[in-house]
Amino acid sequence: MAHRTSAQDVVKAVKDVDFPAGKDDLVQAASRSGAPQEVVKALRGIPPEQYANREEVARSVRTAADSDLGLSPAQQAEQARAGGRPGQSQHLREVPKPPVEEELDR
C-alpha cells in the first residue's frame, strides 16, 4: 500500500482550522475544504486528541516517506514503517494477510 499523502497536503487541508482542535474538527475541515480522499482518510487514522497546531497534525498522520517534515532520513524511514507517533494509525500499516484471508481472496 503506497501512501501518497504528503505533509503539505495535510497542512493545506486543515489551514482554516482554529487550534487547538480535535480529530473530528480536523476531518470535517478537510472534507469541507475539498481535500483528496486520501488526506481525509489519513486524518481519520489519527488518535482522538486535541492538536495544538498544524505541525502536530502533520506529524501524527501517516504520510509518504519523502514528505517534507524536516525529518532525517532515518526518521522518515521509521515513519514510513510505523506511521506517526507510536501506536497511531495502525489501520494504515502494511501487514501481511492471514492465510485464511489469502485463501478467501482466491
CSV table of C-alpha atoms in Angstrom, one decimal:
chain,number,residue,atom,x,y,z
A,1,MET,CA,0.0,0.0,0.0
A,2,ALA,CA,1.6,3.3,-1.1
A,3,HIS,CA,1.0,6.3,1.0
A,4,ARG,CA,0.8,9.3,-1.3
A,5,THR,CA,-0.4,11.8,1.3
A,6,SER,CA,2.2,14.5,1.9
A,7,ALA,CA,2.6,16.7,4.9
A,8,GLN,CA,1.9,19.7,2.7
A,9,ASP,CA,-1.5,18.1,1.7
A,10,VAL,CA,-2.4,17.6,5.3
A,11,VAL,CA,-1.4,21.2,6.3
A,12,LYS,CA,-3.3,22.6,3.4
A,13,ALA,CA,-6.4,20.6,4.2
A,14,VAL,CA,-6.6,22.0,7.8
A,15,LYS,CA,-5.4,25.6,7.0
A,16,ASP,CA,-8.7,27.1,8.1
A,17,VAL,CA,-8.9,25.3,11.5
A,18,ASP,CA,-8.7,27.2,14.7
A,19,PHE,CA,-6.3,25.4,17.0
A,20,PRO,CA,-6.4,23.7,19.4
A,21,ALA,CA,-8.6,21.3,17.5
A,22,GLY,CA,-9.8,17.7,17.9
A,23,LYS,CA,-9.7,14.9,15.4
A,24,ASP,CA,-13.4,15.4,14.4
A,25,ASP,CA,-12.8,19.1,13.7
A,26,LEU,CA,-9.8,18.3,11.5
A,27,VAL,CA,-11.7,15.6,9.5
A,28,GLN,CA,-14.7,17.9,9.0
A,29,ALA,CA,-12.4,20.8,7.9
A,30,ALA,CA,-10.6,18.7,5.4
A,31,SER,CA,-13.8,17.4,3.9
A,32,ARG,CA,-15.2,21.0,3.7
A,33,SER,CA,-12.0,22.2,2.0
A,34,GLY,CA,-12.3,19.6,-0.7
A,35,ALA,CA,-9.2,17.7,0.3
A,36,PRO,CA,-8.4,14.5,-1.5
A,37,GLN,CA,-10.0,11.4,0.0
A,38,GLU,CA,-6.6,10.0,0.9
A,39,VAL,CA,-5.9,13.1,3.1
A,40,VAL,CA,-9.3,12.7,4.8
A,41,LYS,CA,-8.7,9.0,5.3
A,42,ALA,CA,-5.3,9.7,6.8
A,43,LEU,CA,-6.8,12.3,9.2
A,44,ARG,CA,-9.4,9.7,10.3
A,45,GLY,CA,-6.5,7.5,11.3
A,46,ILE,CA,-5.1,9.9,13.9
A,47,PRO,CA,-5.9,9.4,17.6
A,48,PRO,CA,-8.8,11.4,19.1
A,49,GLU,CA,-6.7,14.0,20.8
A,50,GLN,CA,-6.5,17.8,20.9
A,51,TYR,CA,-3.9,19.1,18.5
A,52,ALA,CA,-2.2,22.4,19.3
A,53,ASN,CA,-1.1,23.3,15.7
A,54,ARG,CA,-0.8,22.1,12.1
A,55,GLU,CA,2.7,20.7,12.7
A,56,GLU,CA,1.3,18.3,15.4
A,57,VAL,CA,-1.4,17.1,12.9
A,58,ALA,CA,1.2,16.6,10.1
A,59,ARG,CA,3.4,14.6,12.4
A,60,SER,CA,0.5,12.4,13.6
A,61,VAL,CA,-0.7,11.5,10.1
A,62,ARG,CA,1.0,8.7,8.3
A,63,THR,CA,2.5,10.4,5.2
A,64,ALA,CA,4.6,9.4,2.3
A,65,ALA,CA,8.2,8.7,3.3
A,66,ASP,CA,9.5,11.6,1.3
A,67,SER,CA,7.2,14.2,2.8
A,68,ASP,CA,8.9,17.4,3.9
A,69,LEU,CA,8.5,17.3,7.7
A,70,GLY,CA,12.1,18.3,8.4
A,71,LEU,CA,12.9,14.7,9.4
A,72,SER,CA,16.2,12.9,9.0
A,73,PRO,CA,16.3,10.0,6.5
A,74,ALA,CA,16.2,7.6,9.5
A,75,GLN,CA,13.1,9.3,10.9
A,76,GLN,CA,11.4,9.3,7.5
A,77,ALA,CA,12.0,5.6,7.2
A,78,GLU,CA,10.7,4.9,10.7
A,79,GLN,CA,7.5,7.0,10.0
A,80,ALA,CA,7.0,5.1,6.7
A,81,ARG,CA,7.3,1.8,8.5
A,82,ALA,CA,5.2,2.6,11.6
A,83,GLY,CA,3.4,5.8,10.8
A,84,GLY,CA,3.1,8.9,13.1
A,85,ARG,CA,3.8,8.5,16.8
A,86,PRO,CA,3.9,5.1,18.3
A,87,GLY,CA,0.5,3.4,18.5
A,88,GLN,CA,-1.1,5.6,15.9
A,89,SER,CA,-2.7,4.9,12.5
A,90,GLN,CA,-2.5,1.2,13.0
A,91,HIS,CA,-5.2,0.5,10.4
A,92,LEU,CA,-3.0,2.1,7.7
A,93,ARG,CA,0.0,-0.1,8.5
A,94,GLU,CA,1.1,-2.7,5.9
A,95,VAL,CA,0.8,-6.2,7.3
A,96,PRO,CA,0.6,-9.5,5.5
A,97,LYS,CA,-2.8,-11.0,5.2
A,98,PRO,CA,-3.5,-14.1,7.4
A,99,PRO,CA,-3.6,-17.3,5.4
A,100,VAL,CA,-7.4,-17.5,5.8
A,101,GLU,CA,-7.9,-14.2,4.1
A,102,GLU,CA,-5.5,-15.2,1.3
A,103,GLU,CA,-7.5,-18.3,0.7
A,104,LEU,CA,-10.8,-16.4,0.6
A,105,ASP,CA,-9.4,-13.9,-1.9
A,106,ARG,CA,-8.7,-16.7,-4.5
